[in-house]
Amino acid sequence: MSAETASVTGWGRTAPTTARLIRPRSYAEAVEAVRDCGERGSIARGLGRAYGDAAQNAGGSVIDMTGLDSVHAIDVSGGTVLCDAGVSLHRLTEVLLPLGWFVPVTPGTRQVTVGGAIGADIHGKNHHVSGSFARHVLSFELLTGDGQIHTVAAGTPLFDATAGGMGLTGMILTATVRLQPVETSLVTVDTERARDLDDLMARMTAGDHRYRYSVAWIDLLARGAATGRAVLTRGDHAPLDALPPRARRAPLAFRPGRFPAAPEFVPEGLLGRTTVGLFNELWYRRAPRARTGELQRISTFFHPLDGVPHWNRVYGRGGFVQYQFVVGYGHEETLHRIVRRIAERRCPSFLAVLKRFGRADPGWLSFPVPGWTLALDVPTGLPGLGGFLDELDGEVAAAGGRVYLAKDSRLRPELLATMYPRLDDFRALRAELDPRGVFRSDLSRRLGL
């Protein structure tokens, strides 16, 4: 087991803090790291793709789980995998896809560990069909603050507190996950343009049920009659008979593309209103008005940014805020108002996506509820950004919505109970399970979790 003092930050590269970074290589070393974490406690960390401060712990320990990355067993006939929490979704894809299986839920990056996927209860483009990641987890092993390892089954209170619990109930060591069968490594994709937000929402409401995956890129700089104009992309795993003859020779081949990494130094202000406005205009205009049946690689459809290592550097040293919220069906006017406010303020966001959520997941702090979710990236240097996002938080909370803790770096703690009604249950279970507060993070201190 190695240990060093290091500066740790989230993927948004904001608010770095210093912690003792520990890298266990066995379950025994993980237990030792938790038992010896000291007064400031510890928090598990995977590949660092939480955007905010969820995997930071100022003055305490941060336990890097990526050294525990074994795939222990695959049930090829039943479609389940037993693996360590430090295994990435990229690694699972490499191993499972040639066998005709795919991860049941994937976010916009494969560079997420299984433990992180459960702790954040990640969602993808298929929530309206498949729910979030933890819905497909049968059980996991959890190392709690007393140094004991528990087998936790789905449907139990400890499972529901851990799914979306941001690593605060304990450290996940292994998990058994149910998989999605596929015939090929390609996706059949339909793409269309929507002229404004009303047009987009009407198209998604009318047609999403016909697709396993659906996501819309939104131009948040467009104003007036074009406010909320978008490119809607929907698809499903391509069956074998949809492939051309040459592709059928290796239908399950996984060949993700890769581009040069973003440079270490990027001038501040590169992603300003002018450059992002030009990008958004070109992106919208180049999209087809309507195209059906295009075959795309899994990596292209699900994880286009994974092809650009360290893409988060393009926002400059100041980093960026990823802001994601959900408001329920029946509160569409709140979504309209927020989109208009973002457009009027000219927030330079080129990574803005809208999705529809299906039924809520059982995790007490799981983010998805039935409704509309909008996610956007904004450079931290935008004047008045903090106050503006505080105002949006208020609108979201008033509509019964919530923000995503895995992406949060600045939510006011007084709004948390309004957004997450099971918060008191979570705090009570955590107090009983971990009375010494062994598992802590910068996020847990900031929000009083």
Short mmCIF file of C-alpha atoms in Angstrom, two decimals:
data_model
loop_
_atom_site.label_atom_id
_atom_site.label_comp_id
_atom_site.label_asym_id
_atom_site.label_seq_id
_atom_site.Cartn_x
_atom_site.Cartn_y
_atom_site.Cartn_z
CA MET A 1 0.00 0.00 0.00
CA SER A 2 1.41 3.37 -1.02
CA ALA A 3 0.59 6.77 0.49
CA GLU A 4 1.48 10.36 -0.30
CA THR A 5 0.26 13.86 0.45
CA ALA A 6 -1.42 15.25 -2.64
CA SER A 7 -3.66 18.02 -3.90
CA VAL A 8 -6.97 16.51 -4.98
CA THR A 9 -9.72 18.00 -7.11
CA GLY A 10 -12.79 16.91 -9.03
CA TRP A 11 -13.13 16.74 -12.80
CA GLY A 12 -14.23 20.38 -12.84
CA ARG A 13 -10.80 21.33 -11.42
CA THR A 14 -12.27 23.68 -8.83
CA ALA A 15 -11.48 24.02 -5.10
CA PRO A 16 -8.52 21.63 -4.74
CA THR A 17 -7.75 20.41 -1.23
CA THR A 18 -4.82 18.51 0.24
CA ALA A 19 -5.22 15.00 1.63
CA ARG A 20 -3.29 11.83 2.32
CA LEU A 21 -3.78 9.79 -0.86
CA ILE A 22 -3.68 6.06 -0.12
CA ARG A 23 -3.59 3.30 -2.75
CA PRO A 24 -4.48 -0.14 -1.33
CA ARG A 25 -3.71 -3.22 -3.40
CA SER A 26 -5.78 -5.72 -1.41
CA TYR A 27 -8.93 -5.89 0.70
CA ALA A 28 -6.76 -6.21 3.80
CA GLU A 29 -4.93 -3.00 2.93
CA ALA A 30 -8.27 -1.26 2.34
CA VAL A 31 -9.42 -2.31 5.81
CA GLU A 32 -6.16 -1.05 7.27
CA ALA A 33 -6.51 2.29 5.47
CA VAL A 34 -10.01 2.80 6.88
CA ARG A 35 -9.03 1.82 10.43
CA ASP A 36 -6.03 4.15 10.40
CA CYS A 37 -7.67 7.10 8.66
CA GLY A 38 -7.32 9.55 11.57
CA GLU A 39 -9.58 12.27 12.95
CA ARG A 40 -10.46 13.79 9.56
CA GLY A 41 -11.77 10.48 8.24
CA SER A 42 -11.55 9.00 4.77
CA ILE A 43 -13.43 8.78 1.48
CA ALA A 44 -13.07 6.35 -1.40
CA ARG A 45 -12.10 7.67 -4.82
CA GLY A 46 -12.23 6.04 -8.22
CA LEU A 47 -11.11 7.70 -11.45
CA GLY A 48 -11.91 11.23 -10.29
CA ARG A 49 -14.85 11.90 -12.62
CA ALA A 50 -17.13 13.41 -9.97
CA TYR A 51 -17.14 17.05 -11.08
CA GLY A 52 -17.17 18.67 -7.64
CA ASP A 53 -15.80 17.83 -4.19
CA ALA A 54 -17.43 14.43 -3.55
CA ALA A 55 -14.12 12.51 -3.66
CA GLN A 56 -12.02 15.05 -1.76
CA ASN A 57 -11.28 15.13 1.97
CA ALA A 58 -9.26 18.13 3.14
CA GLY A 59 -6.76 17.16 5.83
CA GLY A 60 -7.93 13.55 5.89
CA SER A 61 -7.49 10.45 3.77
CA VAL A 62 -8.58 9.81 0.20
CA ILE A 63 -8.44 6.11 -0.66
CA ASP A 64 -7.73 5.45 -4.34
CA MET A 65 -9.60 2.25 -5.21
CA THR A 66 -8.28 1.80 -8.75
CA GLY A 67 -5.71 -0.78 -7.58
CA LEU A 68 -8.59 -3.14 -6.75
CA ASP A 69 -9.65 -3.81 -10.31
CA SER A 70 -10.19 -7.54 -10.84
CA VAL A 71 -13.06 -9.07 -12.78
CA HIS A 72 -13.73 -12.16 -10.68
CA ALA A 73 -16.52 -14.02 -12.49
CA ILE A 74 -18.75 -13.64 -15.54
CA ASP A 75 -21.95 -15.63 -15.94
CA VAL A 76 -22.15 -15.66 -19.73
CA SER A 77 -25.47 -17.47 -19.82
CA GLY A 78 -27.14 -15.54 -17.01
CA GLY A 79 -25.66 -12.15 -17.84
CA THR A 80 -24.03 -11.06 -14.57
CA VAL A 81 -20.52 -10.02 -13.58
CA LEU A 82 -18.78 -10.04 -10.20
CA CYS A 83 -15.97 -7.51 -10.06
CA ASP A 84 -14.00 -5.22 -7.77
CA ALA A 85 -15.25 -1.71 -7.14
CA GLY A 86 -12.14 -0.26 -8.78
CA VAL A 87 -12.90 -1.80 -12.19
CA SER A 88 -13.74 0.87 -14.76
CA LEU A 89 -16.67 0.74 -17.15
CA HIS A 90 -14.05 0.91 -19.91
CA ARG A 91 -12.47 -2.31 -18.64
CA LEU A 92 -15.86 -3.99 -18.31
CA THR A 93 -16.69 -3.01 -21.88
CA GLU A 94 -13.42 -4.49 -23.13
CA VAL A 95 -14.11 -7.76 -21.32
CA LEU A 96 -17.87 -8.11 -21.76
CA LEU A 97 -18.59 -6.81 -25.24
CA PRO A 98 -16.84 -9.70 -27.09
CA LEU A 99 -19.06 -12.04 -25.03
CA GLY A 100 -22.26 -10.31 -26.17
CA TRP A 101 -22.90 -8.24 -23.05
CA PHE A 102 -22.84 -4.51 -22.30
CA VAL A 103 -23.00 -2.47 -19.10
CA PRO A 104 -26.67 -1.79 -18.30
CA VAL A 105 -26.20 1.94 -17.71
CA THR A 106 -23.35 4.17 -18.80
CA PRO A 107 -22.88 7.92 -18.38
CA GLY A 108 -21.05 10.10 -20.88
CA THR A 109 -17.70 8.52 -20.01
CA ARG A 110 -16.36 4.99 -19.60
CA GLN A 111 -13.76 6.32 -17.16
CA VAL A 112 -15.93 5.62 -14.11
CA THR A 113 -15.40 2.82 -11.61
CA VAL A 114 -18.13 0.40 -10.58
CA GLY A 115 -17.87 1.67 -7.00
CA GLY A 116 -18.29 5.23 -8.21
CA ALA A 117 -21.19 4.21 -10.42
CA ILE A 118 -23.02 2.85 -7.36
CA GLY A 119 -21.99 5.64 -5.00
CA ALA A 120 -23.28 8.29 -7.42
CA ASP A 121 -26.03 6.00 -8.77
CA ILE A 122 -25.13 7.15 -12.26
CA HIS A 123 -27.65 7.43 -15.07
CA GLY A 124 -27.33 7.49 -18.84
CA LYS A 125 -29.32 8.07 -21.98
CA ASN A 126 -31.60 5.15 -21.15
CA HIS A 127 -33.04 6.14 -17.78
CA HIS A 128 -36.55 6.36 -19.21
CA VAL A 129 -36.21 2.62 -19.98
CA SER A 130 -33.61 1.16 -17.63
CA GLY A 131 -33.31 3.46 -14.64
CA SER A 132 -30.00 4.18 -12.95
CA PHE A 133 -27.00 1.94 -12.39
CA ALA A 134 -27.88 0.65 -8.92
CA ARG A 135 -31.16 -0.78 -10.22
CA HIS A 136 -29.02 -3.41 -11.98
CA VAL A 137 -26.80 -4.21 -9.00
CA LEU A 138 -27.77 -7.44 -7.24
CA SER A 139 -25.47 -7.03 -4.23
CA PHE A 140 -22.17 -5.54 -3.12
CA GLU A 141 -19.62 -5.94 -0.35
CA LEU A 142 -19.34 -2.85 1.86
CA LEU A 143 -16.50 -2.03 4.24
CA THR A 144 -17.98 0.05 7.05
CA GLY A 145 -16.36 2.42 9.51
CA ASP A 146 -15.83 -0.29 12.15
CA GLY A 147 -13.61 -2.23 9.75
CA GLN A 148 -16.22 -4.92 9.07
CA ILE A 149 -17.20 -6.15 5.60
CA HIS A 150 -20.91 -6.67 4.93
CA THR A 151 -22.66 -8.33 2.00
CA VAL A 152 -25.47 -5.94 1.11
CA ALA A 153 -28.38 -7.14 -1.03
CA ALA A 154 -30.63 -4.99 -3.21
CA GLY A 155 -33.82 -3.89 -1.50
CA THR A 156 -32.32 -3.44 1.97
CA PRO A 157 -32.03 -0.07 3.75
CA LEU A 158 -28.23 -0.14 3.65
CA PHE A 159 -28.29 -0.79 -0.09
CA ASP A 160 -30.70 2.10 -0.68
CA ALA A 161 -28.63 4.45 1.50
CA THR A 162 -25.42 3.51 -0.33
CA ALA A 163 -26.86 3.83 -3.86
CA GLY A 164 -26.37 7.53 -4.48
CA GLY A 165 -24.92 7.99 -0.98
CA MET A 166 -21.66 9.44 -2.34
CA GLY A 167 -19.43 6.97 -0.49
CA LEU A 168 -20.57 8.11 2.96
CA THR A 169 -21.99 4.80 4.22
CA GLY A 170 -18.77 2.89 3.60
CA MET A 171 -16.36 1.66 0.96
CA ILE A 172 -17.67 -0.68 -1.73
CA LEU A 173 -15.21 -3.51 -2.39
CA THR A 174 -17.00 -5.75 -4.91
CA ALA A 175 -20.31 -5.76 -6.75
CA THR A 176 -22.46 -8.18 -8.73
CA VAL A 177 -24.10 -6.45 -11.69
CA ARG A 178 -26.79 -7.62 -14.13
CA LEU A 179 -25.83 -6.92 -17.77
CA GLN A 180 -27.50 -5.90 -21.05
CA PRO A 181 -27.34 -8.44 -23.93
CA VAL A 182 -26.21 -7.12 -27.32
CA GLU A 183 -25.60 -8.70 -30.73
CA THR A 184 -23.12 -6.12 -32.01
CA SER A 185 -20.83 -3.32 -30.89
CA LEU A 186 -22.74 -0.78 -32.97
CA VAL A 187 -25.74 1.41 -32.32
CA THR A 188 -28.47 2.25 -34.82
CA VAL A 189 -28.94 6.01 -34.49
CA ASP A 190 -31.66 8.43 -35.59
CA THR A 191 -30.86 12.15 -35.54
CA GLU A 192 -33.11 15.16 -36.04
CA ARG A 193 -33.08 18.89 -35.43
CA ALA A 194 -35.59 20.68 -33.22
CA ARG A 195 -36.27 24.35 -33.91
CA ASP A 196 -36.86 25.35 -30.24
CA LEU A 197 -37.46 23.93 -26.77
CA ASP A 198 -41.18 23.32 -27.30
CA ASP A 199 -40.49 21.42 -30.50
CA LEU A 200 -37.76 19.39 -28.79
CA MET A 201 -39.88 18.41 -25.79
CA ALA A 202 -42.79 17.46 -28.03
CA ARG A 203 -40.56 15.19 -30.12
CA MET A 204 -39.08 13.52 -27.03
CA THR A 205 -42.45 13.04 -25.36
CA ALA A 206 -43.98 11.54 -28.50
CA GLY A 207 -41.12 9.29 -29.53
CA ASP A 208 -38.70 8.39 -26.73
CA HIS A 209 -40.65 5.23 -25.87
CA ARG A 210 -39.56 3.74 -29.20
CA TYR A 211 -35.86 3.98 -28.30
CA ARG A 212 -33.66 2.58 -25.56
CA TYR A 213 -31.42 5.66 -25.65
CA SER A 214 -32.32 9.31 -26.09
CA VAL A 215 -30.43 12.57 -25.54
CA ALA A 216 -30.64 16.10 -26.91
CA TRP A 217 -27.82 18.62 -27.27
CA ILE A 218 -29.18 22.13 -26.66
CA ASP A 219 -27.85 25.45 -27.88
CA LEU A 220 -28.12 27.53 -24.70
CA LEU A 221 -26.87 30.66 -26.45
CA ALA A 222 -29.76 30.74 -28.93
CA ARG A 223 -32.41 33.36 -28.09
CA GLY A 224 -35.75 34.58 -29.30
CA ALA A 225 -37.73 32.18 -31.45
CA ALA A 226 -34.74 29.78 -31.49
CA THR A 227 -34.45 29.49 -27.69
CA GLY A 228 -33.70 25.89 -26.81
CA ARG A 229 -33.04 24.75 -30.37
CA ALA A 230 -31.46 21.34 -30.28
CA VAL A 231 -30.15 18.23 -31.97
CA LEU A 232 -31.98 15.12 -30.80
CA THR A 233 -30.16 11.79 -31.03
CA ARG A 234 -31.84 8.47 -30.26
CA GLY A 235 -30.89 4.87 -30.83
CA ASP A 236 -30.64 1.26 -29.80
CA HIS A 237 -28.10 -1.54 -30.03
CA ALA A 238 -27.88 -2.66 -33.63
CA PRO A 239 -28.96 -6.24 -34.36
CA LEU A 240 -26.62 -8.44 -36.36
CA ASP A 241 -28.74 -8.29 -39.51
CA ALA A 242 -28.42 -4.48 -39.59
CA LEU A 243 -24.66 -4.68 -40.20
CA PRO A 244 -23.10 -4.66 -43.67
CA PRO A 245 -21.39 -7.94 -44.65
CA ARG A 246 -17.86 -6.82 -43.79
CA ALA A 247 -18.84 -5.70 -40.29
CA ARG A 248 -20.46 -9.07 -39.58
CA ARG A 249 -17.03 -10.71 -39.56
CA ALA A 250 -16.33 -9.14 -36.14
CA PRO A 251 -19.69 -7.83 -34.95
CA LEU A 252 -18.64 -7.39 -31.32
CA ALA A 253 -15.26 -5.73 -31.91
CA PHE A 254 -14.56 -2.80 -29.59
CA ARG A 255 -12.33 -0.18 -31.22
CA PRO A 256 -12.71 3.19 -29.48
CA GLY A 257 -11.15 6.09 -31.33
CA ARG A 258 -8.60 8.36 -29.72
CA PHE A 259 -7.41 11.90 -30.42
CA PRO A 260 -4.47 13.86 -28.98
CA ALA A 261 -4.87 14.97 -25.38
CA ALA A 262 -5.89 18.51 -24.58
CA PRO A 263 -2.81 20.66 -23.85
CA GLU A 264 -1.79 21.22 -20.23
CA PHE A 265 -2.05 24.97 -20.64
CA VAL A 266 -5.09 26.55 -22.24
CA PRO A 267 -5.51 30.36 -22.30
CA GLU A 268 -8.18 31.66 -19.94
CA GLY A 269 -11.32 32.77 -21.71
CA LEU A 270 -10.87 30.47 -24.69
CA LEU A 271 -14.43 29.19 -24.25
CA GLY A 272 -16.09 32.58 -24.20
CA ARG A 273 -19.41 33.65 -25.65
CA THR A 274 -17.97 34.30 -29.11
CA THR A 275 -16.15 31.00 -29.56
CA VAL A 276 -18.90 28.91 -27.97
CA GLY A 277 -21.53 30.78 -29.96
CA LEU A 278 -19.68 29.96 -33.19
CA PHE A 279 -19.27 26.33 -32.17
CA ASN A 280 -22.97 26.01 -31.29
CA GLU A 281 -24.04 27.57 -34.58
CA LEU A 282 -21.85 25.22 -36.59
CA TRP A 283 -22.90 22.17 -34.55
CA TYR A 284 -26.58 22.89 -35.04
CA ARG A 285 -26.27 23.68 -38.77
CA ARG A 286 -24.18 20.63 -39.59
CA ALA A 287 -26.64 18.26 -37.93
CA PRO A 288 -29.08 16.60 -40.34
CA ARG A 289 -32.67 17.79 -40.31
CA ALA A 290 -33.63 14.14 -40.13
CA ARG A 291 -31.49 11.01 -40.56
CA THR A 292 -32.39 7.45 -39.63
CA GLY A 293 -30.53 4.18 -39.33
CA GLU A 294 -26.97 5.49 -39.05
CA LEU A 295 -24.59 2.93 -37.56
CA GLN A 296 -22.24 4.32 -34.92
CA ARG A 297 -19.64 2.69 -32.70
CA ILE A 298 -20.58 2.33 -29.07
CA SER A 299 -17.71 4.66 -28.17
CA THR A 300 -18.94 7.33 -30.61
CA PHE A 301 -22.55 7.23 -29.48
CA PHE A 302 -22.01 7.00 -25.72
CA HIS A 303 -18.58 8.46 -24.98
CA PRO A 304 -17.37 10.90 -27.64
CA LEU A 305 -15.33 12.96 -25.17
CA ASP A 306 -13.37 9.91 -24.00
CA GLY A 307 -11.51 10.15 -27.28
CA VAL A 308 -9.91 13.41 -26.06
CA PRO A 309 -7.86 12.70 -22.92
CA HIS A 310 -7.98 15.47 -20.30
CA TRP A 311 -10.66 17.38 -22.19
CA ASN A 312 -11.48 19.23 -18.96
CA ARG A 313 -8.32 21.30 -19.48
CA VAL A 314 -9.96 23.30 -22.27
CA TYR A 315 -11.72 25.43 -19.65
CA GLY A 316 -8.38 26.76 -18.39
CA ARG A 317 -6.87 26.65 -14.93
CA GLY A 318 -9.97 28.13 -13.35
CA GLY A 319 -11.94 25.03 -14.25
CA PHE A 320 -15.65 24.78 -14.79
CA VAL A 321 -18.92 24.06 -13.04
CA GLN A 322 -21.09 21.23 -14.26
CA TYR A 323 -24.65 22.12 -13.28
CA GLN A 324 -27.35 19.47 -13.55
CA PHE A 325 -30.88 19.58 -12.24
CA VAL A 326 -34.15 17.72 -12.72
CA VAL A 327 -37.71 19.02 -12.50
CA GLY A 328 -40.71 16.72 -12.57
CA TYR A 329 -43.30 16.35 -15.30
CA GLY A 330 -45.87 19.09 -14.85
CA HIS A 331 -43.15 21.66 -14.14
CA GLU A 332 -42.14 22.27 -17.74
CA GLU A 333 -42.56 26.02 -17.30
CA THR A 334 -39.70 25.97 -14.76
CA LEU A 335 -37.47 24.30 -17.36
CA HIS A 336 -38.53 26.86 -19.97
CA ARG A 337 -37.82 29.74 -17.61
CA ILE A 338 -34.38 28.43 -16.66
CA VAL A 339 -33.39 27.87 -20.29
CA ARG A 340 -34.52 31.40 -21.14
CA ARG A 341 -32.56 32.84 -18.22
CA ILE A 342 -29.40 30.98 -19.24
CA ALA A 343 -29.79 32.17 -22.83
CA GLU A 344 -30.42 35.77 -21.80
CA ARG A 345 -27.38 35.73 -19.54
CA ARG A 346 -25.32 34.39 -22.45
CA CYS A 347 -23.74 31.55 -20.47
CA PRO A 348 -21.12 30.03 -22.81
CA SER A 349 -21.96 26.34 -22.57
CA PHE A 350 -21.23 24.01 -25.47
CA LEU A 351 -21.86 20.82 -23.48
CA ALA A 352 -25.54 21.13 -22.63
CA VAL A 353 -27.85 18.11 -22.80
CA LEU A 354 -31.49 17.41 -22.02
CA LYS A 355 -32.84 13.96 -21.14
CA ARG A 356 -36.06 12.46 -19.82
CA PHE A 357 -36.08 10.40 -16.64
CA GLY A 358 -38.37 7.47 -15.97
CA ARG A 359 -39.55 6.21 -12.60
CA ALA A 360 -37.52 7.11 -9.54
CA ASP A 361 -34.82 4.79 -8.26
CA PRO A 362 -34.81 3.41 -4.71
CA GLY A 363 -31.63 5.13 -3.51
CA TRP A 364 -32.42 7.63 -0.78
CA LEU A 365 -30.08 10.21 -2.32
CA SER A 366 -30.36 9.01 -5.92
CA PHE A 367 -30.75 11.94 -8.26
CA PRO A 368 -33.26 10.81 -10.91
CA VAL A 369 -36.99 11.39 -10.48
CA PRO A 370 -39.55 11.28 -13.31
CA GLY A 371 -39.07 14.47 -15.30
CA TRP A 372 -36.68 16.54 -17.37
CA THR A 373 -32.99 16.84 -16.57
CA LEU A 374 -30.70 19.51 -18.01
CA ALA A 375 -26.91 19.42 -17.61
CA LEU A 376 -24.53 22.17 -18.70
CA ASP A 377 -20.87 23.14 -18.31
CA VAL A 378 -19.98 26.74 -17.49
CA PRO A 379 -16.48 28.22 -17.00
CA THR A 380 -15.97 29.40 -13.42
CA GLY A 381 -14.71 32.79 -14.61
CA LEU A 382 -18.16 33.91 -15.75
CA PRO A 383 -18.98 37.07 -13.73
CA GLY A 384 -21.68 36.56 -11.11
CA LEU A 385 -21.92 32.83 -11.80
CA GLY A 386 -22.30 31.76 -8.16
CA GLY A 387 -25.23 34.06 -7.45
CA PHE A 388 -26.91 33.17 -10.72
CA LEU A 389 -26.72 29.44 -10.02
CA ASP A 390 -28.03 30.05 -6.50
CA GLU A 391 -31.09 31.65 -8.08
CA LEU A 392 -31.56 28.67 -10.37
CA ASP A 393 -31.26 26.34 -7.36
CA GLY A 394 -34.12 28.23 -5.76
CA GLU A 395 -36.31 27.78 -8.83
CA VAL A 396 -35.49 24.08 -9.04
CA ALA A 397 -36.25 23.53 -5.34
CA ALA A 398 -39.51 25.49 -5.56
CA ALA A 399 -40.62 23.16 -8.37
CA GLY A 400 -39.84 20.07 -6.28
CA GLY A 401 -36.69 19.34 -8.27
CA ARG A 402 -33.10 18.68 -7.25
CA VAL A 403 -29.48 19.05 -8.32
CA TYR A 404 -27.11 16.13 -8.88
CA LEU A 405 -24.70 15.70 -5.95
CA ALA A 406 -22.10 13.89 -8.07
CA LYS A 407 -21.69 17.05 -10.12
CA ASP A 408 -22.25 19.61 -7.40
CA SER A 409 -19.58 21.90 -5.98
CA ARG A 410 -21.57 24.83 -4.61
CA LEU A 411 -25.15 23.98 -3.49
CA ARG A 412 -26.38 25.77 -0.36
CA PRO A 413 -27.00 23.21 2.44
CA GLU A 414 -30.37 24.69 3.42
CA LEU A 415 -31.88 23.49 0.12
CA LEU A 416 -30.74 19.89 0.49
CA ALA A 417 -33.67 18.61 2.57
CA THR A 418 -36.15 20.18 0.18
CA MET A 419 -34.52 18.50 -2.78
CA TYR A 420 -33.96 15.10 -1.12
CA PRO A 421 -36.92 14.10 1.12
CA ARG A 422 -35.14 10.98 2.43
CA LEU A 423 -32.24 13.05 3.79
CA ASP A 424 -33.21 12.53 7.45
CA ASP A 425 -33.37 8.76 6.93
CA PHE A 426 -29.93 8.85 5.34
CA ARG A 427 -28.45 10.88 8.19
CA ALA A 428 -30.00 8.62 10.81
CA LEU A 429 -28.70 5.42 9.22
CA ARG A 430 -25.28 6.95 8.75
CA ALA A 431 -25.13 8.09 12.38
CA GLU A 432 -25.98 4.58 13.55
CA LEU A 433 -23.67 2.83 11.11
CA ASP A 434 -20.69 5.18 11.44
CA PRO A 435 -20.96 7.06 14.76
CA ARG A 436 -17.29 8.14 14.63
CA GLY A 437 -17.72 9.70 11.19
CA VAL A 438 -15.00 7.60 9.58
CA PHE A 439 -16.32 8.31 6.08
CA ARG A 440 -16.28 12.02 5.29
CA SER A 441 -15.64 14.26 2.33
CA ASP A 442 -15.48 17.92 1.44
CA LEU A 443 -19.00 17.53 0.03
CA SER A 444 -20.33 15.96 3.24
CA ARG A 445 -18.92 18.79 5.35
CA ARG A 446 -20.19 21.48 3.00
CA LEU A 447 -23.72 20.09 2.90
CA GLY A 448 -23.92 18.66 6.40
CA LEU A 449 -24.49 15.14 5.14
#
